[in-house]
Coordinates of C-alpha atoms in Angstrom, one line a residue:
M490 CA 102.5 -37.0 150.3
S491 CA 100.5 -39.8 152.1
A492 CA 102.6 -42.8 152.9
I493 CA 100.0 -45.1 151.5
L494 CA 100.2 -43.6 148.1
S495 CA 102.3 -45.8 145.8
A496 CA 102.0 -47.5 142.4
D497 CA 101.8 -50.9 144.1
D498 CA 98.5 -50.0 145.8
L499 CA 96.7 -48.9 142.7
N500 CA 94.8 -51.6 140.9
D501 CA 94.1 -49.3 138.0
F502 CA 97.7 -48.4 137.3
I503 CA 98.9 -49.0 133.8
S504 CA 102.5 -47.9 133.2
P505 CA 104.5 -44.8 132.7
G506 CA 105.0 -43.8 129.2
V507 CA 108.2 -41.8 129.8
A508 CA 110.3 -40.8 132.7
C509 CA 109.1 -37.7 134.5
I510 CA 111.2 -34.8 133.4
K511 CA 110.1 -32.3 136.1
P512 CA 113.1 -32.9 138.4
V513 CA 115.5 -32.1 135.5
E514 CA 113.6 -28.9 134.7
T515 CA 113.9 -27.7 138.3
L516 CA 117.6 -28.3 138.8
P517 CA 119.5 -25.1 139.3
L518 CA 121.6 -23.9 136.4
Q519 CA 125.3 -24.2 136.9
N520 CA 127.4 -21.1 136.2
P521 CA 130.6 -22.2 134.5
E522 CA 132.4 -19.2 135.8
E523 CA 131.8 -20.3 139.4
S524 CA 132.9 -23.9 138.8
R525 CA 135.8 -24.7 141.1
N526 CA 138.8 -27.0 140.9
P527 CA 138.0 -29.9 143.2
Y528 CA 141.5 -29.7 144.6
E529 CA 141.4 -26.0 145.2
V530 CA 141.8 -25.0 148.9
T531 CA 139.3 -22.4 150.0
T532 CA 137.8 -21.0 153.1
E533 CA 134.8 -22.6 154.8
D534 CA 132.4 -19.8 154.1
K535 CA 132.9 -20.2 150.4
L536 CA 132.1 -23.9 150.3
P537 CA 129.1 -24.6 148.1
A538 CA 126.2 -26.6 149.4
E539 CA 126.8 -30.3 149.3
K540 CA 123.4 -31.2 148.1
A541 CA 120.7 -29.3 146.4
P542 CA 117.2 -29.5 147.9
P543 CA 115.0 -32.2 146.4
A544 CA 112.7 -31.2 143.6
Q545 CA 109.1 -30.8 144.6
I546 CA 106.5 -32.2 142.1
S547 CA 103.0 -30.9 142.5
L548 CA 99.9 -32.1 140.9
T549 CA 99.8 -29.1 138.6
D550 CA 103.3 -29.8 137.4
C551 CA 102.3 -33.4 136.6
L552 CA 99.2 -32.4 134.7
A553 CA 101.1 -29.7 132.8
C554 CA 103.8 -32.2 131.7
S555 CA 101.4 -34.7 130.1
G556 CA 104.3 -37.1 129.6
C557 CA 103.1 -40.1 131.6
V558 CA 100.3 -42.4 130.7
T559 CA 98.9 -43.6 133.9
S560 CA 95.4 -43.9 135.3
A561 CA 96.5 -42.6 138.7
E562 CA 99.1 -39.8 138.5
A563 CA 98.4 -39.2 142.2
V564 CA 101.7 -41.1 142.8
L565 CA 103.3 -37.7 142.2
V566 CA 101.0 -35.6 144.3
S567 CA 102.6 -33.9 147.3
L568 CA 99.4 -32.2 148.4
Q569 CA 95.8 -33.3 148.9
S570 CA 96.6 -35.6 151.8
H571 CA 95.5 -35.9 155.4
S572 CA 98.4 -33.7 156.4
E573 CA 97.1 -30.9 154.2
V574 CA 93.7 -31.2 155.9
L575 CA 95.3 -30.7 159.3
N576 CA 97.5 -27.9 158.2
T577 CA 94.6 -26.0 156.7
L578 CA 92.5 -26.5 159.9
D579 CA 95.3 -25.0 161.9
S580 CA 96.0 -22.1 159.4
Q581 CA 93.3 -19.7 160.7
P582 CA 90.1 -19.7 162.8
S583 CA 86.7 -20.6 161.6
L584 CA 84.3 -17.9 160.5
D585 CA 81.7 -17.0 163.2
L586 CA 78.4 -18.2 161.8
S587 CA 76.5 -18.0 165.0
H588 CA 74.3 -15.2 163.7
P589 CA 73.1 -14.5 160.2
W590 CA 74.7 -11.7 158.3
H591 CA 73.8 -9.6 155.2
P592 CA 75.3 -6.4 153.9
P593 CA 73.6 -3.2 155.1
S594 CA 70.4 -2.5 153.3
S595 CA 70.9 -5.4 151.0
G596 CA 67.5 -6.9 151.6
I597 CA 68.5 -10.4 150.4
P598 CA 65.4 -12.6 150.4
D599 CA 65.4 -16.4 150.7
V600 CA 65.0 -16.7 147.0
V601 CA 66.5 -14.0 144.8
P602 CA 64.9 -13.2 141.4
D603 CA 66.9 -14.5 138.5
G604 CA 69.5 -12.1 137.4
S605 CA 68.5 -9.3 139.8
A606 CA 71.1 -6.9 141.2
G607 CA 72.8 -8.3 144.2
A608 CA 71.7 -11.8 143.5
H609 CA 75.2 -13.2 144.3
Q610 CA 76.7 -11.0 147.1
I611 CA 80.2 -12.4 147.0
G612 CA 82.9 -11.0 149.3
T613 CA 80.9 -8.2 151.0
R614 CA 81.4 -9.6 154.4
A615 CA 84.4 -8.1 156.2
D616 CA 84.9 -10.9 158.8
E617 CA 88.1 -13.0 158.5
G618 CA 88.2 -16.7 158.9
M619 CA 87.3 -19.9 157.0
V620 CA 84.2 -22.0 156.6
F621 CA 85.2 -25.7 156.5
V622 CA 82.8 -28.1 154.7
A623 CA 83.2 -31.8 153.8
S624 CA 81.5 -34.2 151.4
V625 CA 81.5 -38.0 151.9
S626 CA 80.8 -40.6 149.2
P627 CA 78.7 -43.7 150.0
Q628 CA 81.6 -46.0 148.9
V629 CA 83.8 -44.6 151.6
R630 CA 81.1 -45.3 154.2
A631 CA 80.7 -48.8 152.9
S632 CA 84.4 -49.5 153.1
L633 CA 84.6 -48.3 156.8
A634 CA 81.4 -50.2 157.6
A635 CA 82.9 -53.4 156.4
R636 CA 86.2 -52.7 158.2
Y637 CA 84.6 -52.2 161.6
N638 CA 81.6 -54.5 161.2
V639 CA 79.0 -51.7 161.6
S640 CA 76.1 -50.7 159.5
H641 CA 76.5 -48.2 156.7
L642 CA 74.5 -45.7 158.7
E643 CA 76.7 -46.1 161.8
A644 CA 79.8 -45.6 159.7
G645 CA 78.4 -42.4 158.4
W646 CA 77.7 -41.2 161.9
M647 CA 81.3 -42.1 163.0
I648 CA 82.6 -40.0 160.1
D649 CA 80.3 -37.1 161.2
H650 CA 81.7 -37.2 164.8
L651 CA 85.3 -37.3 163.5
L652 CA 84.8 -34.3 161.2
G653 CA 82.2 -32.2 163.1
G654 CA 81.8 -33.6 166.6
P655 CA 83.4 -32.5 169.9
Q656 CA 85.3 -35.8 170.2
G657 CA 86.8 -35.5 166.7
L658 CA 89.1 -33.0 165.1
A659 CA 87.7 -30.2 167.1
S660 CA 89.3 -31.7 170.3
G661 CA 92.7 -30.7 169.1
G662 CA 94.6 -28.4 166.8
K663 CA 95.6 -24.8 167.1
Y664 CA 92.0 -23.4 166.8
G665 CA 89.9 -26.4 167.5
N666 CA 88.3 -26.1 164.1
K667 CA 85.8 -28.6 162.7
F668 CA 83.7 -29.0 159.6
T669 CA 80.5 -27.0 159.8
W670 CA 78.6 -29.0 157.2
I671 CA 79.2 -32.6 156.2
V672 CA 77.3 -33.4 153.0
D673 CA 76.4 -36.8 151.6
T674 CA 77.2 -36.8 147.9
N675 CA 74.2 -39.1 147.4
A676 CA 72.1 -35.9 146.9
M677 CA 74.1 -34.7 144.0
R678 CA 74.5 -38.2 142.7
E679 CA 70.7 -38.2 142.3
T680 CA 71.0 -34.9 140.5
S681 CA 73.7 -36.3 138.2
L682 CA 71.4 -39.3 137.5
V683 CA 68.5 -37.2 136.5
L684 CA 70.6 -34.9 134.4
G685 CA 72.3 -37.9 132.8
A686 CA 69.0 -39.4 131.7
D687 CA 67.9 -36.0 130.3
E688 CA 71.2 -35.8 128.4
V689 CA 70.7 -39.2 126.8
M690 CA 67.1 -38.4 125.9
E691 CA 68.1 -35.1 124.3
S692 CA 70.8 -36.9 122.3
L693 CA 68.3 -39.5 121.0
Q694 CA 65.8 -36.8 120.1
L695 CA 68.3 -34.7 118.2
T696 CA 69.6 -37.7 116.4
D697 CA 66.0 -38.4 115.2
T698 CA 65.6 -34.8 114.0
S699 CA 69.2 -34.1 112.9
K700 CA 68.2 -33.2 109.3
S701 CA 67.3 -29.7 110.3
S702 CA 70.0 -27.1 110.6
S703 CA 69.0 -26.1 114.2
A704 CA 69.1 -29.7 115.3
Q705 CA 72.6 -30.1 113.7
K706 CA 73.8 -27.0 115.6
A707 CA 72.4 -28.3 118.9
L708 CA 73.8 -31.8 118.3
S709 CA 77.3 -30.4 117.9
A710 CA 77.1 -28.8 121.3
R711 CA 76.2 -32.1 122.9
P712 CA 78.0 -35.4 123.3
K713 CA 77.9 -37.8 120.3
K714 CA 76.2 -41.1 120.4
P715 CA 77.1 -43.3 122.2
I716 CA 77.4 -41.1 125.2
L717 CA 80.2 -42.3 127.6
S718 CA 79.9 -41.6 131.3
S719 CA 82.4 -39.1 132.6
A720 CA 82.3 -39.5 136.4
C721 CA 85.5 -41.6 136.6
P722 CA 88.6 -39.2 136.4
G723 CA 91.0 -42.1 135.8
W724 CA 89.0 -42.9 132.6
I725 CA 88.9 -39.2 131.6
C726 CA 92.6 -38.8 132.1
Y727 CA 93.3 -41.9 130.0
A728 CA 91.0 -40.7 127.2
E729 CA 92.3 -37.2 127.1
K730 CA 95.9 -38.3 126.9
T731 CA 95.8 -41.3 124.7
H732 CA 92.5 -41.5 122.7
P733 CA 91.2 -37.9 121.9
H734 CA 88.8 -39.4 119.3
V735 CA 86.5 -40.5 122.1
L736 CA 86.3 -37.0 123.7
P737 CA 83.2 -35.9 121.7
H738 CA 81.4 -38.9 123.2
L739 CA 82.0 -38.0 126.8
S740 CA 79.1 -36.8 128.9
R741 CA 79.3 -33.1 129.6
L742 CA 78.0 -33.4 133.2
K743 CA 80.1 -32.9 136.3
S744 CA 80.5 -35.8 138.7
P745 CA 78.7 -35.8 142.1
Q746 CA 82.0 -34.7 143.7
A747 CA 82.3 -31.7 141.4
L748 CA 78.6 -30.9 141.6
T749 CA 78.7 -30.9 145.4
G750 CA 81.7 -28.6 145.3
T751 CA 80.1 -26.2 142.9
L752 CA 76.9 -26.1 144.9
L753 CA 78.7 -25.5 148.2
K754 CA 81.0 -22.7 146.8
T755 CA 78.2 -20.9 144.9
V756 CA 75.5 -21.0 147.6
L757 CA 77.7 -20.5 150.7
S758 CA 79.7 -17.6 149.1
G759 CA 76.5 -15.9 148.2
R760 CA 74.4 -16.5 151.3
L761 CA 77.2 -15.9 153.7
C762 CA 78.6 -13.0 151.6
I763 CA 82.2 -14.2 151.7
Q764 CA 84.8 -15.0 149.0
P765 CA 84.9 -18.5 147.6
E766 CA 88.5 -18.9 148.9
Q767 CA 87.1 -18.5 152.4
I768 CA 85.3 -21.8 151.9
W769 CA 87.5 -24.8 152.2
H770 CA 85.9 -28.0 150.9
V771 CA 87.4 -31.5 151.4
A772 CA 85.9 -34.5 149.6
I773 CA 86.4 -38.0 151.0
M774 CA 86.4 -40.4 148.1
P775 CA 87.2 -44.0 147.3
C776 CA 89.7 -43.3 144.6
F777 CA 93.1 -41.5 144.2
D778 CA 92.1 -40.3 140.8
K779 CA 89.5 -38.0 142.4
K780 CA 92.5 -35.8 143.4
L781 CA 93.2 -35.3 139.7
E782 CA 89.6 -34.3 139.1
A783 CA 89.6 -31.7 141.8
S784 CA 92.7 -30.2 140.2
R785 CA 91.1 -29.6 136.8
E786 CA 91.1 -26.0 135.6
E787 CA 87.5 -26.5 134.4
L788 CA 86.3 -27.1 138.0
T789 CA 87.2 -23.7 139.4
D790 CA 85.2 -20.6 140.2
I791 CA 86.2 -18.8 137.0
Y792 CA 83.8 -21.0 135.1
W793 CA 80.7 -20.0 137.2
R794 CA 81.4 -16.6 138.5
S795 CA 79.8 -13.8 136.6
P796 CA 82.0 -11.3 134.8
S797 CA 81.0 -8.6 137.3
T798 CA 82.5 -10.6 140.2
T799 CA 85.5 -12.0 138.3
D800 CA 88.8 -10.4 139.3
P801 CA 92.5 -11.1 138.6
K802 CA 92.7 -13.4 141.6
P803 CA 93.9 -17.0 141.0
P804 CA 91.1 -19.5 140.3
V805 CA 89.6 -21.2 143.4
R806 CA 88.9 -24.9 143.2
D807 CA 85.4 -26.1 143.8
V808 CA 87.0 -29.0 145.7
D809 CA 90.1 -27.9 147.5
C810 CA 91.3 -31.3 148.7
V811 CA 90.5 -34.9 148.3
I812 CA 91.4 -37.7 150.7
T813 CA 90.4 -41.4 150.6
A814 CA 89.0 -43.8 153.1
R815 CA 92.4 -44.9 154.3
E816 CA 93.6 -41.4 154.5
L817 CA 90.6 -40.6 156.7
L818 CA 91.8 -43.1 159.2
M819 CA 95.3 -41.6 159.0
L820 CA 93.7 -38.3 159.7
A821 CA 92.2 -39.6 162.9
D822 CA 95.4 -41.3 163.9
A823 CA 97.4 -38.1 163.4
R824 CA 95.2 -36.4 166.0
G825 CA 95.3 -39.3 168.4
I826 CA 91.6 -40.1 167.8
N827 CA 90.5 -43.8 168.1
F828 CA 88.1 -43.9 165.1
P829 CA 86.3 -47.2 166.0
A830 CA 85.5 -45.7 169.5
L831 CA 83.6 -42.7 168.1
P832 CA 79.9 -42.6 168.8
R833 CA 77.7 -44.7 166.5
K834 CA 74.8 -42.4 166.7
P835 CA 74.0 -39.1 164.9
L836 CA 75.2 -35.8 166.1
P837 CA 72.6 -33.9 168.2
I838 CA 70.7 -31.3 166.3
S839 CA 71.8 -28.7 168.8
S840 CA 75.4 -29.0 167.4
S841 CA 74.4 -28.8 163.8
M842 CA 74.5 -25.4 162.0
P843 CA 71.4 -24.9 159.8
F844 CA 72.3 -24.7 156.1
P845 CA 71.7 -21.1 154.9
D846 CA 68.9 -22.1 152.5
P847 CA 66.0 -24.2 153.7
I848 CA 65.1 -25.7 150.3
L849 CA 68.7 -26.9 149.7
S850 CA 69.0 -27.9 153.3
S851 CA 66.1 -30.3 152.9
F852 CA 67.6 -31.7 149.7
L853 CA 71.2 -32.1 151.0
F854 CA 70.0 -33.4 154.4
P855 CA 66.6 -35.0 153.5
H856 CA 65.9 -36.6 156.9
R857 CA 67.5 -34.2 159.3
N858 CA 64.9 -33.6 162.0
L859 CA 64.5 -29.8 162.3
D860 CA 62.3 -30.0 165.4
P861 CA 64.3 -28.6 168.3
R862 CA 62.4 -30.7 170.8
D863 CA 63.8 -33.8 169.2
K864 CA 67.5 -34.1 170.1
T865 CA 68.4 -36.7 167.4
T866 CA 68.6 -36.7 163.6
G867 CA 67.4 -39.2 161.2
S868 CA 69.1 -40.9 158.2
R869 CA 70.4 -38.7 155.5
S870 CA 69.8 -41.3 152.8
S871 CA 66.7 -41.2 150.6
G872 CA 65.1 -44.2 152.2
F873 CA 65.3 -46.5 149.1
R874 CA 67.4 -49.6 148.8
Q875 CA 70.1 -49.5 146.2
S876 CA 69.6 -52.3 143.7
P877 CA 72.6 -54.6 143.1
A878 CA 71.8 -54.3 139.4
A879 CA 72.8 -50.6 139.6
G880 CA 76.4 -51.5 140.4
T881 CA 78.7 -49.9 142.9
S882 CA 79.6 -46.8 140.9
G883 CA 76.6 -44.6 141.3
G884 CA 74.0 -46.4 139.1
Y885 CA 74.2 -44.1 136.1
L886 CA 73.4 -46.8 133.5
H887 CA 70.8 -48.4 135.8
H888 CA 68.9 -45.1 136.2
I889 CA 69.0 -44.4 132.4
L890 CA 67.7 -47.9 131.7
A891 CA 64.9 -47.4 134.2
S892 CA 64.0 -44.0 132.7
Q893 CA 63.9 -45.6 129.2
Q894 CA 61.7 -48.4 130.5
A895 CA 59.3 -45.8 131.9
L896 CA 59.0 -44.3 128.4
Y897 CA 58.3 -47.7 126.8
P898 CA 55.7 -49.5 129.0
G899 CA 55.8 -53.2 128.5
S900 CA 59.4 -53.3 127.3
V901 CA 61.7 -56.1 128.4
L902 CA 65.3 -55.7 129.4
Q903 CA 67.7 -58.3 128.0
T904 CA 71.1 -58.7 129.6
T905 CA 74.1 -60.2 127.8
R906 CA 77.4 -60.8 129.6
G907 CA 80.6 -60.0 127.6
R908 CA 84.0 -61.6 127.9
N909 CA 84.0 -61.1 131.7
A910 CA 81.8 -59.9 134.5
D911 CA 82.9 -56.3 133.9
V912 CA 81.4 -56.1 130.4
I913 CA 77.6 -56.3 130.2
E914 CA 75.3 -55.4 127.3
Y915 CA 71.7 -54.2 127.9
T916 CA 69.0 -54.3 125.3
L917 CA 65.5 -52.9 125.8
E918 CA 63.0 -54.6 123.6
R919 CA 59.3 -54.0 122.9
D920 CA 57.2 -55.9 120.3
N921 CA 60.3 -57.8 119.2
A922 CA 62.1 -54.5 118.3
T923 CA 65.1 -53.0 120.0
V924 CA 64.2 -49.5 121.4
F925 CA 67.4 -48.8 123.4
K926 CA 70.8 -50.4 123.8
A927 CA 73.5 -49.7 126.3
A928 CA 76.5 -51.3 127.9
R929 CA 78.9 -51.3 130.9
Y930 CA 82.7 -51.4 130.7
Y931 CA 84.7 -51.6 133.9
G932 CA 88.5 -51.9 134.0
F933 CA 91.1 -50.7 131.6
R934 CA 91.5 -54.0 129.7
N935 CA 87.8 -53.7 128.8
I936 CA 88.0 -50.0 128.2
Q937 CA 90.7 -50.5 125.6
N938 CA 88.4 -52.8 123.6
L939 CA 85.6 -50.2 123.8
V940 CA 88.0 -47.5 122.5
R941 CA 89.0 -49.6 119.6
K942 CA 85.3 -50.0 118.6
L943 CA 84.8 -46.2 118.7
K944 CA 87.9 -45.5 116.6
P945 CA 87.0 -43.7 113.4
A946 CA 87.5 -45.6 110.2
R947 CA 90.8 -45.0 108.4
M948 CA 90.8 -44.0 104.8
S949 CA 92.6 -46.5 102.6
R950 CA 95.0 -45.3 100.0
L951 CA 93.6 -47.7 97.5
L952 CA 91.2 -46.2 95.0
G953 CA 87.6 -46.9 95.4
P954 CA 85.4 -48.4 92.7
R955 CA 85.5 -46.6 89.3
G956 CA 88.3 -44.4 90.6
G957 CA 86.1 -42.7 93.1
G958 CA 88.9 -41.8 95.4
A959 CA 89.9 -43.3 98.7
R960 CA 87.7 -45.8 100.5
Q961 CA 87.3 -46.7 104.1
S962 CA 89.4 -49.4 105.6
S963 CA 87.5 -52.5 106.5
N964 CA 89.4 -53.0 109.8
A965 CA 87.7 -50.1 111.5
G966 CA 85.7 -51.2 114.5
N967 CA 82.2 -49.8 114.6
A968 CA 80.6 -52.4 116.7
G969 CA 80.1 -50.1 119.7
L970 CA 78.3 -47.3 117.7
D971 CA 74.8 -48.9 118.2
Y972 CA 74.9 -48.2 121.9
A973 CA 73.1 -45.1 123.1
Y974 CA 75.0 -45.0 126.4
V975 CA 78.0 -46.7 128.0
E976 CA 78.9 -46.6 131.7
V977 CA 82.7 -46.6 131.9
M978 CA 84.7 -47.0 135.1
A979 CA 88.5 -47.5 135.5
C980 CA 88.4 -49.9 138.5
P981 CA 87.3 -53.5 137.9
G982 CA 84.3 -54.1 140.0
G983 CA 83.4 -50.4 140.3
C984 CA 84.1 -47.7 142.8
T985 CA 83.9 -49.8 145.9
N986 CA 87.2 -51.3 144.7
G987 CA 88.9 -47.9 144.4
G988 CA 92.5 -47.5 145.1
G989 CA 91.9 -45.5 148.3
Q990 CA 89.6 -47.9 150.0
V991 CA 90.5 -50.0 153.0
K992 CA 92.4 -53.0 151.6
V993 CA 92.1 -56.6 152.6
E994 CA 95.8 -56.6 153.4
D995 CA 95.1 -54.1 156.1
I996 CA 92.4 -56.3 157.7
V997 CA 94.6 -59.4 157.6
A998 CA 97.5 -57.5 159.2
E999 CA 95.5 -56.1 162.0
T1000 CA 93.1 -58.9 162.8
K1001 CA 95.2 -61.9 161.8
T1002 CA 92.3 -63.4 160.0
V1003 CA 92.3 -65.1 156.7
L1004 CA 90.3 -63.2 154.2
G1005 CA 90.3 -63.3 150.4
Q1006 CA 90.1 -60.4 148.1
K1007 CA 86.8 -61.5 146.6
E1008 CA 85.3 -62.1 150.0
W1009 CA 86.4 -58.7 151.2
L1010 CA 85.0 -56.9 148.2
A1011 CA 81.7 -58.8 148.6
K1012 CA 81.5 -57.6 152.1
V1013 CA 82.0 -54.0 151.0
D1014 CA 79.5 -54.3 148.3
E1015 CA 77.0 -55.7 150.7
A1016 CA 77.4 -52.6 152.9
Y1017 CA 77.1 -50.4 149.9
F1018 CA 73.9 -51.9 148.7
S1019 CA 72.3 -51.8 152.1
M1020 CA 73.2 -48.1 152.5
E1021 CA 69.7 -46.8 152.0
E1022 CA 67.6 -49.2 154.0
E1023 CA 68.4 -50.4 157.5
E1024 CA 66.5 -53.6 158.4
E1025 CA 64.6 -52.0 161.2
E1026 CA 60.9 -52.4 162.1
G1027 CA 58.7 -49.4 162.6
E1028 CA 56.1 -48.9 165.3
E1029 CA 53.5 -50.7 163.3
G1030 CA 55.8 -53.5 162.3
E1031 CA 56.4 -52.2 158.7
P1032 CA 59.9 -51.7 157.3
K1033 CA 61.4 -48.4 158.1
A1034 CA 61.9 -47.6 154.4
E1035 CA 58.2 -47.8 153.8
Q1036 CA 57.6 -45.3 156.5
Q1037 CA 60.2 -42.9 155.1
Q1038 CA 58.6 -43.0 151.7
Q1039 CA 55.6 -41.2 153.2
H1040 CA 57.9 -38.2 153.8
H1041 CA 59.1 -37.8 150.3
P1042 CA 58.0 -34.7 148.4
P1043 CA 54.6 -35.0 146.7
F1044 CA 55.9 -36.0 143.3
A1045 CA 54.5 -39.1 141.5
D1046 CA 57.3 -39.6 139.0
H1047 CA 59.7 -41.7 141.1
I1048 CA 62.2 -43.7 139.2
N1049 CA 64.3 -46.0 141.4
G1050 CA 63.2 -43.8 144.4
I1051 CA 64.3 -40.5 142.7
S1052 CA 61.8 -37.9 141.5
P1053 CA 63.1 -36.1 138.4
T1054 CA 60.5 -33.4 139.0
H1055 CA 61.8 -32.8 142.5
V1056 CA 65.4 -32.7 141.3
R1057 CA 64.6 -30.3 138.5
S1058 CA 62.8 -28.0 140.9
V1059 CA 65.8 -28.0 143.2
L1060 CA 68.0 -27.1 140.3
A1061 CA 65.8 -24.3 139.2
H1062 CA 65.9 -22.9 142.8
W1063 CA 69.7 -23.2 142.8
V1064 CA 69.8 -21.1 139.6
R1065 CA 67.5 -18.5 140.9
L1066 CA 69.4 -18.3 144.2
V1067 CA 72.8 -17.7 142.7
G1068 CA 71.9 -16.0 139.4
I1069 CA 74.1 -18.3 137.3
P1070 CA 72.9 -20.3 134.2
L1071 CA 72.4 -24.0 134.8
D1072 CA 74.9 -25.1 132.2
S1073 CA 77.6 -23.2 133.9
L1074 CA 76.8 -24.9 137.2
V1075 CA 76.4 -28.6 136.1
K1076 CA 78.5 -29.0 132.9
T1077 CA 82.2 -29.2 132.2
G1078 CA 84.5 -29.8 129.2
Y1079 CA 87.5 -31.8 128.1
R1080 CA 90.5 -31.3 125.9
A1081 CA 93.0 -33.5 124.2
V1082 CA 96.5 -33.4 125.7
V1083 CA 99.5 -33.7 123.5
S1084 CA 102.7 -34.7 125.2
D1085 CA 105.6 -32.2 125.0
V1086 CA 108.2 -34.7 126.1
G1087 CA 111.0 -35.0 123.6
K1088 CA 110.1 -31.9 121.7
S1089 CA 112.1 -28.7 121.4
P1090 CA 111.8 -26.9 124.7
A1091 CA 110.1 -23.6 124.6
G1092 CA 111.7 -20.4 126.0
Q1093 CA 111.7 -20.0 129.7
T1094 CA 109.2 -17.1 129.5
D1095 CA 106.8 -19.2 127.4
R1096 CA 107.2 -22.1 129.8
V1097 CA 106.5 -20.1 132.9
A1098 CA 103.5 -18.5 131.2
E1099 CA 102.2 -21.9 130.2
L1100 CA 102.4 -23.4 133.7
A1101 CA 100.9 -20.3 135.2
G1102 CA 98.0 -20.5 132.9
R1103 CA 97.4 -24.1 134.1
I1104 CA 97.3 -23.3 137.8
G1105 CA 94.1 -25.1 138.2
G1106 CA 95.2 -28.3 136.4
G1107 CA 93.5 -29.6 133.3
W1108 CA 95.1 -32.4 131.3

C-alpha cells in the first residue's frame, strides 16, 4: 500500500461505522488437541511459530464486508499503488505491435458491419505479452502544473515522457516496458457530457408522457427525477451503503474513467486480436475513491463481452489499476527519474504508435499531427477554454444547462447560492416561467442535506380523515424533488481538491514557502481552467484557440465547444466496430449494500462462494 494513503490525508473521510472484521476471519483456527502446556519441554523442531503472518486485506475483501461507512475505503487497499504499476511492467514483455496482425483469411475491415461474424476477434492472436495503456485526468495535470509552475500543456507532456518516453519508465525495469498509448480522459468526458444531457432530456420527455404504459415501462428503466450525477465513486459508495432510497435517482452512465477503460479494452482486444487480460490499463486520477470504482464488478468485461466469447475465466477489469497525482511522483522516484527534469515538449510522432482505428484515433488524440514530415505533435485538448462556471469536476451540470438553454432560446439563467459556496441552485426562466431547475451539491455535509430532501415520505400510524387509513407524515422533505438534475461530488471544491492531489503541505515542506490552502487550490483551479487554451498568438496574431476551431469536424451544433452530433457519430462507429450494444458499453448499475456485521455468520462454504462471486468488487 502506498505510504501516502492514510485517513489523515483524506478530506472526504467520514468515520468508520464498525471495526473491520476481516483480520478476525483470516486468523488460523486453533486445534485444541495440539495446544501445549507452556511449561512443557520439547524439541526445537516441534516449536510452533511465534507469530502468525499478518492478515492481508484486499479491496475486494473490504467491499465484500460492507461494514464500514467511509467515503474512501482505499485506506485498506494493498494493491492499486505505484508499486503495483512497477511490478506489472516487470512481469512480462510488451506485445510486439510493430506490424499489423489479423487472423488468417479474417478479412477484418476498418469498420465491421454491426453484428457480423468475426466482428470482435478476441483472443485469436497467439503472441504472448502485454499491451500497456494509460489514461490521465485533467485534474492531475492541473495539480502537477501548479506544483512545478508550468502550463497545463507542459505538465501533460511531462507525464507523457514519464509513461511513454525513452527517458521515463522505459529507461529501467526488467523489460524496459512503457505505455504504448496515453489517453486524455477529456475525450470520454465530452462523451459523458453529451450522454448525460441526452439522459436528462429523455427523463423530461418520459415524465411529460408518463400516462402511457410504454412510457411508464421506459421510465422504470431510467433514473428517476431528479437525476443525480454518478461520476464520483465516493458519493456512490456512500449512497449504496447508507441511503439506498436515492439509488433510483443515480445516472446510469459510466464515468469518464470507466468509459475510457471500456473503450480501450473493447477496441484494442478486437483490433489487435488479443485477450482483454493482455491489455493492462492504469488510470491516473485525482481521487483515491477512483480505486474503488475500478474494482466494481459492474465495470468488468463480463458486462460487455458477447455470450459467444464469454468463458469461465475470471472477470477482467476495464481499469486494472488507479494511481493518483502524488503516487505518480512516487512512481518516478521509485525508478530514479527526476520528474521536473523531464522534457516539456510533446513526444515526437516517430515514437508514437498509431491507434488501430483512425476514427477513434482522431477522437482520442484530436490534435495529433499525423504528417510524418512534421516531427512534433499538437495539443490533445479540444481547443476550447473551460469556463470557471463549469466547476472543476468535469462540467456535467454546466453542459446540461447549456443544452437546455439551446432548447429554449432567450431563456435566462438565474443562480442562487445556498448555505455555502458548494451549494448552488440554477433556474432557467423564459417569459417569467421556470423551464428547468438544477443544483450542485459538493461535500458530504451538503450531500447529507440533499439526501434528506429525497427521502420518501413516511406513513403515519394515525388515521387519515374519515378513517381513510394511514396518512403521510408531514416531516418528509421533498424540497429537492423539483430539480431535474443535481451534480453531486464528495470533495468540497470539486475534483481538483481530491485526496490524491499534490497537497499544500508538500509544497511548504519542499520549498519552505508560506502558502495557504485556499491559495494553493486557487492555483490548481487556475491551471485546470486554462487547460484548453494556451495564451499563445498565431501567425496572424489571432489566439491559438481560434485557429484550432477551424480544424474541428464540420458540425454546427457546438455546445461549449462540444459537438453532440460528432460525439454520437463516434459512438455509433464504436458500436459498429465492436458489435456490442451501446447501453452495454456506456451504462452501469448500482445496488444497495446491507452490512453483514453482527449477524449470524454463514457457513464457510457459503462465505467462500460469496466472496468468490464478488471477485470484481461491487458494494
